Amino acid sequence: MLAGWRRSEVRRDGLWHVQPVPAKQAVKTYLCPGCTLEIVPGTAHIVTWRGDGVLGDAADLSNRRHWHNHCWKIK
């Protein structure tokens, strides 16, 4: 999917896959679901998706979201 390493994290709402996006690979603008502010191109951030969704891996991956690093940490 993306370059870089992926890790799994357990949060109070379940299992999440987390993958960093380095600044040089961040080429699009995204809306962070944590703060609802834009993640502009050239900003390092992370992509997350459910690891335990009931609809399967393909559905979880298609529902991935881009977060500011700080916003994900305080989620």
PDB file of N, CA and C in Angstrom, residues 15-42:
ATOM      1  N   LEU A  15      -8.618  -2.676  17.486  1.00  0.00           N
ATOM      2  CA  LEU A  15      -7.301  -2.843  16.880  1.00  0.00           C
ATOM      3  C   LEU A  15      -7.180  -1.965  15.646  1.00  0.00           C
ATOM      4  N   TRP A  16      -6.057  -1.259  15.514  1.00  0.00           N
ATOM      5  CA  TRP A  16      -5.802  -0.368  14.386  1.00  0.00           C
ATOM      6  C   TRP A  16      -4.454  -0.665  13.771  1.00  0.00           C
ATOM      7  N   HIS A  17      -4.376  -0.594  12.453  1.00  0.00           N
ATOM      8  CA  HIS A  17      -3.106  -0.628  11.746  1.00  0.00           C
ATOM      9  C   HIS A  17      -2.704   0.821  11.521  1.00  0.00           C
ATOM     10  N   VAL A  18      -1.435   1.114  11.741  1.00  0.00           N
ATOM     11  CA  VAL A  18      -0.922   2.480  11.659  1.00  0.00           C
ATOM     12  C   VAL A  18       0.311   2.466  10.770  1.00  0.00           C
ATOM     13  N   GLN A  19       0.314   3.321   9.756  1.00  0.00           N
ATOM     14  CA  GLN A  19       1.450   3.383   8.844  1.00  0.00           C
ATOM     15  C   GLN A  19       1.877   4.839   8.649  1.00  0.00           C
ATOM     16  N   PRO A  20       3.157   5.134   8.922  1.00  0.00           N
ATOM     17  CA  PRO A  20       3.638   6.501   8.731  1.00  0.00           C
ATOM     18  C   PRO A  20       3.761   6.864   7.255  1.00  0.00           C
ATOM     19  N   VAL A  21       3.536   8.124   6.958  1.00  0.00           N
ATOM     20  CA  VAL A  21       3.745   8.670   5.617  1.00  0.00           C
ATOM     21  C   VAL A  21       4.804   9.764   5.762  1.00  0.00           C
ATOM     22  N   PRO A  22       5.999   9.553   5.214  1.00  0.00           N
ATOM     23  CA  PRO A  22       7.037  10.587   5.301  1.00  0.00           C
ATOM     24  C   PRO A  22       6.651  11.831   4.504  1.00  0.00           C
ATOM     25  N   ALA A  23       7.201  12.963   4.880  1.00  0.00           N
ATOM     26  CA  ALA A  23       6.871  14.231   4.232  1.00  0.00           C
ATOM     27  C   ALA A  23       7.081  14.180   2.722  1.00  0.00           C
ATOM     28  N   LYS A  24       8.145  13.542   2.274  1.00  0.00           N
ATOM     29  CA  LYS A  24       8.431  13.515   0.832  1.00  0.00           C
ATOM     30  C   LYS A  24       7.424  12.686   0.047  1.00  0.00           C
ATOM     31  N   GLN A  25       6.677  11.817   0.717  1.00  0.00           N
ATOM     32  CA  GLN A  25       5.669  11.007   0.039  1.00  0.00           C
ATOM     33  C   GLN A  25       4.255  11.543   0.244  1.00  0.00           C
ATOM     34  N   ALA A  26       4.116  12.600   1.002  1.00  0.00           N
ATOM     35  CA  ALA A  26       2.798  13.205   1.254  1.00  0.00           C
ATOM     36  C   ALA A  26       2.526  14.219   0.148  1.00  0.00           C
ATOM     37  N   VAL A  27       1.788  13.804  -0.867  1.00  0.00           N
ATOM     38  CA  VAL A  27       1.607  14.650  -2.056  1.00  0.00           C
ATOM     39  C   VAL A  27       0.175  15.165  -2.230  1.00  0.00           C
ATOM     40  N   LYS A  28      -0.728  14.774  -1.366  1.00  0.00           N
ATOM     41  CA  LYS A  28      -2.118  15.213  -1.468  1.00  0.00           C
ATOM     42  C   LYS A  28      -2.542  15.896  -0.174  1.00  0.00           C
ATOM     43  N   THR A  29      -3.643  16.594  -0.229  1.00  0.00           N
ATOM     44  CA  THR A  29      -4.232  17.212   0.960  1.00  0.00           C
ATOM     45  C   THR A  29      -5.298  16.282   1.522  1.00  0.00           C
ATOM     46  N   TYR A  30      -5.277  16.087   2.832  1.00  0.00           N
ATOM     47  CA  TYR A  30      -6.261  15.254   3.519  1.00  0.00           C
ATOM     48  C   TYR A  30      -6.847  16.048   4.670  1.00  0.00           C
ATOM     49  N   LEU A  31      -7.989  15.618   5.151  1.00  0.00           N
ATOM     50  CA  LEU A  31      -8.622  16.226   6.316  1.00  0.00           C
ATOM     51  C   LEU A  31      -8.438  15.290   7.506  1.00  0.00           C
ATOM     52  N   CYS A  32      -7.782  15.764   8.539  1.00  0.00           N
ATOM     53  CA  CYS A  32      -7.531  14.955   9.732  1.00  0.00           C
ATOM     54  C   CYS A  32      -8.844  14.776  10.501  1.00  0.00           C
ATOM     55  N   PRO A  33      -9.245  13.542  10.801  1.00  0.00           N
ATOM     56  CA  PRO A  33     -10.487  13.338  11.557  1.00  0.00           C
ATOM     57  C   PRO A  33     -10.367  13.736  13.029  1.00  0.00           C
ATOM     58  N   GLY A  34      -9.147  13.921  13.506  1.00  0.00           N
ATOM     59  CA  GLY A  34      -8.966  14.294  14.907  1.00  0.00           C
ATOM     60  C   GLY A  34      -9.239  15.760  15.172  1.00  0.00           C
ATOM     61  N   CYS A  35      -8.710  16.627  14.300  1.00  0.00           N
ATOM     62  CA  CYS A  35      -8.854  18.072  14.520  1.00  0.00           C
ATOM     63  C   CYS A  35      -9.648  18.753  13.409  1.00  0.00           C
ATOM     64  N   THR A  36      -9.984  18.030  12.370  1.00  0.00           N
ATOM     65  CA  THR A  36     -10.703  18.514  11.182  1.00  0.00           C
ATOM     66  C   THR A  36      -9.958  19.618  10.426  1.00  0.00           C
ATOM     67  N   LEU A  37      -8.642  19.695  10.616  1.00  0.00           N
ATOM     68  CA  LEU A  37      -7.811  20.616   9.850  1.00  0.00           C
ATOM     69  C   LEU A  37      -7.117  19.846   8.725  1.00  0.00           C
ATOM     70  N   GLU A  38      -6.673  20.580   7.716  1.00  0.00           N
ATOM     71  CA  GLU A  38      -6.024  19.940   6.579  1.00  0.00           C
ATOM     72  C   GLU A  38      -4.621  19.446   6.929  1.00  0.00           C
ATOM     73  N   ILE A  39      -4.275  18.328   6.321  1.00  0.00           N
ATOM     74  CA  ILE A  39      -2.903  17.843   6.285  1.00  0.00           C
ATOM     75  C   ILE A  39      -2.425  18.192   4.879  1.00  0.00           C
ATOM     76  N   VAL A  40      -1.557  19.160   4.786  1.00  0.00           N
ATOM     77  CA  VAL A  40      -1.142  19.671   3.474  1.00  0.00           C
ATOM     78  C   VAL A  40       0.011  18.845   2.910  1.00  0.00           C
ATOM     79  N   PRO A  41       0.175  18.858   1.581  1.00  0.00           N
ATOM     80  CA  PRO A  41       1.298  18.142   0.972  1.00  0.00           C
ATOM     81  C   PRO A  41       2.626  18.550   1.613  1.00  0.00           C
ATOM     82  N   GLY A  42       3.499  17.576   1.770  1.00  0.00           N
ATOM     83  CA  GLY A  42       4.798  17.824   2.383  1.00  0.00           C
ATOM     84  C   GLY A  42       4.805  17.699   3.889  1.00  0.00           C
TER      85      GLY A  42
END
